[in-house]
Amino acid sequence: MARSLEWRQIEMLFLAMGAQLVEGRGSRVRFMLGEAMGTFHRPHPTKDAKPYQIRDARTFLRNAGFDPEKGMREWEQ
């Protein structure tokens, strides 16, 4: 796993996969991907995602039917 990952890279991944972005109040942001919904808080004042945010992003992807351990091939089928 990368030592640092900017939160915007996670957002860009979600959007590239077809997720819908719903802005909330303050730093809150929600993504809808298929039947899965993930609610996150953008990190501030830094731009790097915290370890728990990366873990939650992985969980969101699994809930949407994508297993980060297996890659895109299985998700696209």
PDB file of N, CA and C in Angstrom:
ATOM      1  N   MET A   1       0.849  -1.177   0.000  1.00  0.00           N
ATOM      2  CA  MET A   1       0.000   0.000   0.000  1.00  0.00           C
ATOM      3  C   MET A   1       0.892   1.237   0.000  1.00  0.00           C
ATOM      4  N   ALA A   2       0.469   2.239  -0.720  1.00  0.00           N
ATOM      5  CA  ALA A   2       1.236   3.482  -0.777  1.00  0.00           C
ATOM      6  C   ALA A   2       1.315   4.123   0.603  1.00  0.00           C
ATOM      7  N   ARG A   3       2.406   4.804   0.841  1.00  0.00           N
ATOM      8  CA  ARG A   3       2.578   5.473   2.132  1.00  0.00           C
ATOM      9  C   ARG A   3       1.654   6.674   2.261  1.00  0.00           C
ATOM     10  N   SER A   4       1.375   7.330   1.153  1.00  0.00           N
ATOM     11  CA  SER A   4       0.425   8.437   1.189  1.00  0.00           C
ATOM     12  C   SER A   4      -0.420   8.387  -0.080  1.00  0.00           C
ATOM     13  N   LEU A   5      -1.650   8.766   0.083  1.00  0.00           N
ATOM     14  CA  LEU A   5      -2.602   8.757  -1.020  1.00  0.00           C
ATOM     15  C   LEU A   5      -3.482   9.984  -0.852  1.00  0.00           C
ATOM     16  N   GLU A   6      -3.522  10.823  -1.876  1.00  0.00           N
ATOM     17  CA  GLU A   6      -4.359  12.007  -1.789  1.00  0.00           C
ATOM     18  C   GLU A   6      -5.829  11.605  -1.893  1.00  0.00           C
ATOM     19  N   TRP A   7      -6.649  12.240  -1.083  1.00  0.00           N
ATOM     20  CA  TRP A   7      -8.076  11.930  -1.081  1.00  0.00           C
ATOM     21  C   TRP A   7      -8.682  12.115  -2.465  1.00  0.00           C
ATOM     22  N   ARG A   8      -8.225  13.122  -3.197  1.00  0.00           N
ATOM     23  CA  ARG A   8      -8.792  13.379  -4.534  1.00  0.00           C
ATOM     24  C   ARG A   8      -8.577  12.185  -5.464  1.00  0.00           C
ATOM     25  N   GLN A   9      -7.506  11.412  -5.257  1.00  0.00           N
ATOM     26  CA  GLN A   9      -7.267  10.227  -6.075  1.00  0.00           C
ATOM     27  C   GLN A   9      -8.336   9.164  -5.797  1.00  0.00           C
ATOM     28  N   ILE A  10      -8.743   9.055  -4.562  1.00  0.00           N
ATOM     29  CA  ILE A  10      -9.812   8.111  -4.212  1.00  0.00           C
ATOM     30  C   ILE A  10     -11.117   8.568  -4.854  1.00  0.00           C
ATOM     31  N   GLU A  11     -11.411   9.861  -4.743  1.00  0.00           N
ATOM     32  CA  GLU A  11     -12.630  10.391  -5.369  1.00  0.00           C
ATOM     33  C   GLU A  11     -12.619  10.161  -6.877  1.00  0.00           C
ATOM     34  N   MET A  12     -11.490  10.407  -7.513  1.00  0.00           N
ATOM     35  CA  MET A  12     -11.384  10.220  -8.967  1.00  0.00           C
ATOM     36  C   MET A  12     -11.604   8.751  -9.340  1.00  0.00           C
ATOM     37  N   LEU A  13     -11.105   7.828  -8.530  1.00  0.00           N
ATOM     38  CA  LEU A  13     -11.329   6.409  -8.779  1.00  0.00           C
ATOM     39  C   LEU A  13     -12.814   6.085  -8.713  1.00  0.00           C
ATOM     40  N   PHE A  14     -13.484   6.537  -7.648  1.00  0.00           N
ATOM     41  CA  PHE A  14     -14.919   6.285  -7.508  1.00  0.00           C
ATOM     42  C   PHE A  14     -15.687   6.822  -8.713  1.00  0.00           C
ATOM     43  N   LEU A  15     -15.377   8.050  -9.125  1.00  0.00           N
ATOM     44  CA  LEU A  15     -16.080   8.662 -10.254  1.00  0.00           C
ATOM     45  C   LEU A  15     -15.784   7.929 -11.556  1.00  0.00           C
ATOM     46  N   ALA A  16     -14.548   7.493 -11.755  1.00  0.00           N
ATOM     47  CA  ALA A  16     -14.187   6.756 -12.965  1.00  0.00           C
ATOM     48  C   ALA A  16     -14.921   5.423 -13.035  1.00  0.00           C
ATOM     49  N   MET A  17     -15.273   4.870 -11.881  1.00  0.00           N
ATOM     50  CA  MET A  17     -16.011   3.605 -11.829  1.00  0.00           C
ATOM     51  C   MET A  17     -17.505   3.812 -12.011  1.00  0.00           C
ATOM     52  N   GLY A  18     -17.937   5.085 -12.116  1.00  0.00           N
ATOM     53  CA  GLY A  18     -19.345   5.370 -12.358  1.00  0.00           C
ATOM     54  C   GLY A  18     -20.119   5.788 -11.137  1.00  0.00           C
ATOM     55  N   ALA A  19     -19.446   6.057 -10.034  1.00  0.00           N
ATOM     56  CA  ALA A  19     -20.144   6.472  -8.813  1.00  0.00           C
ATOM     57  C   ALA A  19     -20.719   7.876  -8.984  1.00  0.00           C
ATOM     58  N   GLN A  20     -21.824   8.115  -8.314  1.00  0.00           N
ATOM     59  CA  GLN A  20     -22.419   9.444  -8.281  1.00  0.00           C
ATOM     60  C   GLN A  20     -21.945  10.132  -7.015  1.00  0.00           C
ATOM     61  N   LEU A  21     -21.590  11.384  -7.127  1.00  0.00           N
ATOM     62  CA  LEU A  21     -21.091  12.179  -6.017  1.00  0.00           C
ATOM     63  C   LEU A  21     -22.207  13.080  -5.506  1.00  0.00           C
ATOM     64  N   VAL A  22     -22.423  13.066  -4.197  1.00  0.00           N
ATOM     65  CA  VAL A  22     -23.397  13.947  -3.566  1.00  0.00           C
ATOM     66  C   VAL A  22     -22.651  14.736  -2.494  1.00  0.00           C
ATOM     67  N   GLU A  23     -22.565  16.035  -2.693  1.00  0.00           N
ATOM     68  CA  GLU A  23     -21.886  16.897  -1.717  1.00  0.00           C
ATOM     69  C   GLU A  23     -22.778  17.092  -0.505  1.00  0.00           C
ATOM     70  N   GLY A  24     -22.179  17.030   0.658  1.00  0.00           N
ATOM     71  CA  GLY A  24     -22.901  17.287   1.896  1.00  0.00           C
ATOM     72  C   GLY A  24     -22.446  18.604   2.495  1.00  0.00           C
ATOM     73  N   ARG A  25     -22.726  18.753   3.781  1.00  0.00           N
ATOM     74  CA  ARG A  25     -22.295  19.961   4.483  1.00  0.00           C
ATOM     75  C   ARG A  25     -20.834  19.838   4.891  1.00  0.00           C
ATOM     76  N   GLY A  26     -20.142  20.945   4.814  1.00  0.00           N
ATOM     77  CA  GLY A  26     -18.748  20.955   5.234  1.00  0.00           C
ATOM     78  C   GLY A  26     -17.910  20.002   4.394  1.00  0.00           C
ATOM     79  N   SER A  27     -17.207  19.109   5.069  1.00  0.00           N
ATOM     80  CA  SER A  27     -16.316  18.186   4.359  1.00  0.00           C
ATOM     81  C   SER A  27     -16.991  16.863   4.015  1.00  0.00           C
ATOM     82  N   ARG A  28     -18.266  16.727   4.331  1.00  0.00           N
ATOM     83  CA  ARG A  28     -18.971  15.469   4.084  1.00  0.00           C
ATOM     84  C   ARG A  28     -19.262  15.284   2.602  1.00  0.00           C
ATOM     85  N   VAL A  29     -19.041  14.065   2.141  1.00  0.00           N
ATOM     86  CA  VAL A  29     -19.310  13.724   0.745  1.00  0.00           C
ATOM     87  C   VAL A  29     -19.843  12.293   0.719  1.00  0.00           C
ATOM     88  N   ARG A  30     -20.771  12.037  -0.184  1.00  0.00           N
ATOM     89  CA  ARG A  30     -21.399  10.717  -0.295  1.00  0.00           C
ATOM     90  C   ARG A  30     -21.256  10.240  -1.732  1.00  0.00           C
ATOM     91  N   PHE A  31     -20.995   8.946  -1.872  1.00  0.00           N
ATOM     92  CA  PHE A  31     -20.900   8.326  -3.190  1.00  0.00           C
ATOM     93  C   PHE A  31     -21.911   7.195  -3.280  1.00  0.00           C
ATOM     94  N   MET A  32     -22.541   7.091  -4.436  1.00  0.00           N
ATOM     95  CA  MET A  32     -23.455   5.996  -4.738  1.00  0.00           C
ATOM     96  C   MET A  32     -22.861   5.233  -5.915  1.00  0.00           C
ATOM     97  N   LEU A  33     -22.694   3.920  -5.737  1.00  0.00           N
ATOM     98  CA  LEU A  33     -22.163   3.071  -6.796  1.00  0.00           C
ATOM     99  C   LEU A  33     -22.993   1.799  -6.799  1.00  0.00           C
ATOM    100  N   GLY A  34     -23.859   1.675  -7.804  1.00  0.00           N
ATOM    101  CA  GLY A  34     -24.810   0.567  -7.797  1.00  0.00           C
ATOM    102  C   GLY A  34     -25.733   0.731  -6.597  1.00  0.00           C
ATOM    103  N   GLU A  35     -25.855  -0.309  -5.802  1.00  0.00           N
ATOM    104  CA  GLU A  35     -26.691  -0.268  -4.600  1.00  0.00           C
ATOM    105  C   GLU A  35     -25.905   0.178  -3.366  1.00  0.00           C
ATOM    106  N   ALA A  36     -24.611   0.346  -3.519  1.00  0.00           N
ATOM    107  CA  ALA A  36     -23.762   0.702  -2.377  1.00  0.00           C
ATOM    108  C   ALA A  36     -23.699   2.220  -2.189  1.00  0.00           C
ATOM    109  N   MET A  37     -23.681   2.619  -0.928  1.00  0.00           N
ATOM    110  CA  MET A  37     -23.543   4.020  -0.591  1.00  0.00           C
ATOM    111  C   MET A  37     -22.409   4.152   0.416  1.00  0.00           C
ATOM    112  N   GLY A  38     -21.540   5.116   0.192  1.00  0.00           N
ATOM    113  CA  GLY A  38     -20.451   5.387   1.124  1.00  0.00           C
ATOM    114  C   GLY A  38     -20.448   6.849   1.503  1.00  0.00           C
ATOM    115  N   THR A  39     -20.353   7.118   2.797  1.00  0.00           N
ATOM    116  CA  THR A  39     -20.289   8.488   3.291  1.00  0.00           C
ATOM    117  C   THR A  39     -18.909   8.712   3.884  1.00  0.00           C
ATOM    118  N   PHE A  40     -18.288   9.783   3.474  1.00  0.00           N
ATOM    119  CA  PHE A  40     -16.923  10.085   3.880  1.00  0.00           C
ATOM    120  C   PHE A  40     -16.811  11.548   4.280  1.00  0.00           C
ATOM    121  N   HIS A  41     -15.747  11.871   4.978  1.00  0.00           N
ATOM    122  CA  HIS A  41     -15.374  13.255   5.265  1.00  0.00           C
ATOM    123  C   HIS A  41     -14.031  13.497   4.591  1.00  0.00           C
ATOM    124  N   ARG A  42     -13.981  14.514   3.754  1.00  0.00           N
ATOM    125  CA  ARG A  42     -12.711  14.844   3.114  1.00  0.00           C
ATOM    126  C   ARG A  42     -11.713  15.269   4.188  1.00  0.00           C
ATOM    127  N   PRO A  43     -10.471  14.820   4.042  1.00  0.00           N
ATOM    128  CA  PRO A  43      -9.477  15.196   5.042  1.00  0.00           C
ATOM    129  C   PRO A  43      -9.146  16.691   4.951  1.00  0.00           C
ATOM    130  N   HIS A  44      -8.909  17.269   6.095  1.00  0.00           N
ATOM    131  CA  HIS A  44      -8.490  18.663   6.134  1.00  0.00           C
ATOM    132  C   HIS A  44      -7.750  18.891   7.436  1.00  0.00           C
ATOM    133  N   PRO A  45      -6.787  19.713   7.519  1.00  0.00           N
ATOM    134  CA  PRO A  45      -6.325  20.620   6.466  1.00  0.00           C
ATOM    135  C   PRO A  45      -5.410  19.948   5.440  1.00  0.00           C
ATOM    136  N   THR A  46      -4.979  18.720   5.692  1.00  0.00           N
ATOM    137  CA  THR A  46      -4.109  18.051   4.728  1.00  0.00           C
ATOM    138  C   THR A  46      -4.929  17.459   3.601  1.00  0.00           C
ATOM    139  N   LYS A  47      -4.271  17.109   2.502  1.00  0.00           N
ATOM    140  CA  LYS A  47      -4.977  16.525   1.361  1.00  0.00           C
ATOM    141  C   LYS A  47      -4.827  15.009   1.317  1.00  0.00           C
ATOM    142  N   ASP A  48      -3.969  14.446   2.185  1.00  0.00           N
ATOM    143  CA  ASP A  48      -3.746  12.999   2.194  1.00  0.00           C
ATOM    144  C   ASP A  48      -4.842  12.273   2.967  1.00  0.00           C
ATOM    145  N   ALA A  49      -5.276  11.155   2.395  1.00  0.00           N
ATOM    146  CA  ALA A  49      -6.273  10.319   3.066  1.00  0.00           C
ATOM    147  C   ALA A  49      -5.630   9.655   4.280  1.00  0.00           C
ATOM    148  N   LYS A  50      -6.407   9.563   5.332  1.00  0.00           N
ATOM    149  CA  LYS A  50      -5.943   8.898   6.545  1.00  0.00           C
ATOM    150  C   LYS A  50      -6.141   7.393   6.384  1.00  0.00           C
ATOM    151  N   PRO A  51      -5.409   6.579   7.136  1.00  0.00           N
ATOM    152  CA  PRO A  51      -5.538   5.118   6.983  1.00  0.00           C
ATOM    153  C   PRO A  51      -6.980   4.610   7.102  1.00  0.00           C
ATOM    154  N   TYR A  52      -7.768   5.174   8.023  1.00  0.00           N
ATOM    155  CA  TYR A  52      -9.152   4.705   8.158  1.00  0.00           C
ATOM    156  C   TYR A  52      -9.980   5.072   6.929  1.00  0.00           C
ATOM    157  N   GLN A  53      -9.645   6.172   6.249  1.00  0.00           N
ATOM    158  CA  GLN A  53     -10.382   6.555   5.048  1.00  0.00           C
ATOM    159  C   GLN A  53     -10.069   5.601   3.893  1.00  0.00           C
ATOM    160  N   ILE A  54      -8.829   5.156   3.816  1.00  0.00           N
ATOM    161  CA  ILE A  54      -8.465   4.178   2.795  1.00  0.00           C
ATOM    162  C   ILE A  54      -9.172   2.858   3.073  1.00  0.00           C
ATOM    163  N   ARG A  55      -9.196   2.443   4.331  1.00  0.00           N
ATOM    164  CA  ARG A  55      -9.905   1.216   4.707  1.00  0.00           C
ATOM    165  C   ARG A  55     -11.393   1.327   4.364  1.00  0.00           C
ATOM    166  N   ASP A  56     -12.010   2.476   4.690  1.00  0.00           N
ATOM    167  CA  ASP A  56     -13.430   2.670   4.393  1.00  0.00           C
ATOM    168  C   ASP A  56     -13.698   2.702   2.893  1.00  0.00           C
ATOM    169  N   ALA A  57     -12.770   3.248   2.113  1.00  0.00           N
ATOM    170  CA  ALA A  57     -12.919   3.272   0.653  1.00  0.00           C
ATOM    171  C   ALA A  57     -12.894   1.847   0.102  1.00  0.00           C
ATOM    172  N   ARG A  58     -12.004   1.012   0.633  1.00  0.00           N
ATOM    173  CA  ARG A  58     -11.937  -0.390   0.204  1.00  0.00           C
ATOM    174  C   ARG A  58     -13.231  -1.123   0.553  1.00  0.00           C
ATOM    175  N   THR A  59     -13.757  -0.853   1.729  1.00  0.00           N
ATOM    176  CA  THR A  59     -15.023  -1.469   2.141  1.00  0.00           C
ATOM    177  C   THR A  59     -16.155  -1.030   1.221  1.00  0.00           C
ATOM    178  N   PHE A  60     -16.199   0.246   0.877  1.00  0.00           N
ATOM    179  CA  PHE A  60     -17.215   0.758  -0.037  1.00  0.00           C
ATOM    180  C   PHE A  60     -17.146   0.034  -1.381  1.00  0.00           C
ATOM    181  N   LEU A  61     -15.933  -0.132  -1.910  1.00  0.00           N
ATOM    182  CA  LEU A  61     -15.776  -0.826  -3.191  1.00  0.00           C
ATOM    183  C   LEU A  61     -16.231  -2.280  -3.090  1.00  0.00           C
ATOM    184  N   ARG A  62     -15.911  -2.945  -2.001  1.00  0.00           N
ATOM    185  CA  ARG A  62     -16.374  -4.335  -1.818  1.00  0.00           C
ATOM    186  C   ARG A  62     -17.902  -4.391  -1.764  1.00  0.00           C
ATOM    187  N   ASN A  63     -18.515  -3.447  -1.055  1.00  0.00           N
ATOM    188  CA  ASN A  63     -19.976  -3.405  -0.962  1.00  0.00           C
ATOM    189  C   ASN A  63     -20.621  -3.154  -2.317  1.00  0.00           C
ATOM    190  N   ALA A  64     -19.883  -2.507  -3.219  1.00  0.00           N
ATOM    191  CA  ALA A  64     -20.391  -2.244  -4.569  1.00  0.00           C
ATOM    192  C   ALA A  64     -20.133  -3.418  -5.509  1.00  0.00           C
ATOM    193  N   GLY A  65     -19.485  -4.465  -4.992  1.00  0.00           N
ATOM    194  CA  GLY A  65     -19.255  -5.646  -5.811  1.00  0.00           C
ATOM    195  C   GLY A  65     -17.871  -5.737  -6.407  1.00  0.00           C
ATOM    196  N   PHE A  66     -16.983  -4.826  -6.040  1.00  0.00           N
ATOM    197  CA  PHE A  66     -15.618  -4.836  -6.550  1.00  0.00           C
ATOM    198  C   PHE A  66     -14.689  -5.232  -5.412  1.00  0.00           C
ATOM    199  N   ASP A  67     -13.874  -6.227  -5.644  1.00  0.00           N
ATOM    200  CA  ASP A  67     -12.913  -6.655  -4.632  1.00  0.00           C
ATOM    201  C   ASP A  67     -11.547  -6.099  -5.000  1.00  0.00           C
ATOM    202  N   PRO A  68     -11.040  -5.122  -4.246  1.00  0.00           N
ATOM    203  CA  PRO A  68      -9.743  -4.524  -4.573  1.00  0.00           C
ATOM    204  C   PRO A  68      -8.607  -5.541  -4.641  1.00  0.00           C
ATOM    205  N   GLU A  69      -8.746  -6.664  -3.978  1.00  0.00           N
ATOM    206  CA  GLU A  69      -7.700  -7.681  -3.995  1.00  0.00           C
ATOM    207  C   GLU A  69      -7.678  -8.442  -5.317  1.00  0.00           C
ATOM    208  N   LYS A  70      -8.808  -8.524  -6.006  1.00  0.00           N
ATOM    209  CA  LYS A  70      -8.903  -9.311  -7.236  1.00  0.00           C
ATOM    210  C   LYS A  70      -8.763  -8.475  -8.493  1.00  0.00           C
ATOM    211  N   GLY A  71      -9.035  -7.200  -8.430  1.00  0.00           N
ATOM    212  CA  GLY A  71      -8.864  -6.333  -9.582  1.00  0.00           C
ATOM    213  C   GLY A  71     -10.148  -6.139 -10.376  1.00  0.00           C
ATOM    214  N   MET A  72     -10.028  -5.405 -11.474  1.00  0.00           N
ATOM    215  CA  MET A  72     -11.182  -5.011 -12.284  1.00  0.00           C
ATOM    216  C   MET A  72     -11.783  -6.150 -13.082  1.00  0.00           C
ATOM    217  N   ARG A  73     -11.003  -7.136 -13.486  1.00  0.00           N
ATOM    218  CA  ARG A  73     -11.516  -8.159 -14.390  1.00  0.00           C
ATOM    219  C   ARG A  73     -12.786  -8.822 -13.848  1.00  0.00           C
ATOM    220  N   GLU A  74     -12.775  -9.196 -12.593  1.00  0.00           N
ATOM    221  CA  GLU A  74     -13.941  -9.872 -12.024  1.00  0.00           C
ATOM    222  C   GLU A  74     -15.115  -8.915 -11.862  1.00  0.00           C
ATOM    223  N   TRP A  75     -14.843  -7.645 -11.537  1.00  0.00           N
ATOM    224  CA  TRP A  75     -15.901  -6.662 -11.321  1.00  0.00           C
ATOM    225  C   TRP A  75     -16.648  -6.355 -12.612  1.00  0.00           C
ATOM    226  N   GLU A  76     -15.937  -6.369 -13.751  1.00  0.00           N
ATOM    227  CA  GLU A  76     -16.535  -6.014 -15.035  1.00  0.00           C
ATOM    228  C   GLU A  76     -17.412  -7.117 -15.611  1.00  0.00           C
ATOM    229  N   GLN A  77     -17.321  -8.321 -15.089  1.00  0.00           N
ATOM    230  CA  GLN A  77     -18.080  -9.438 -15.659  1.00  0.00           C
ATOM    231  C   GLN A  77     -19.548  -9.345 -15.343  1.00  0.00           C
TER     232      GLN A  77
END
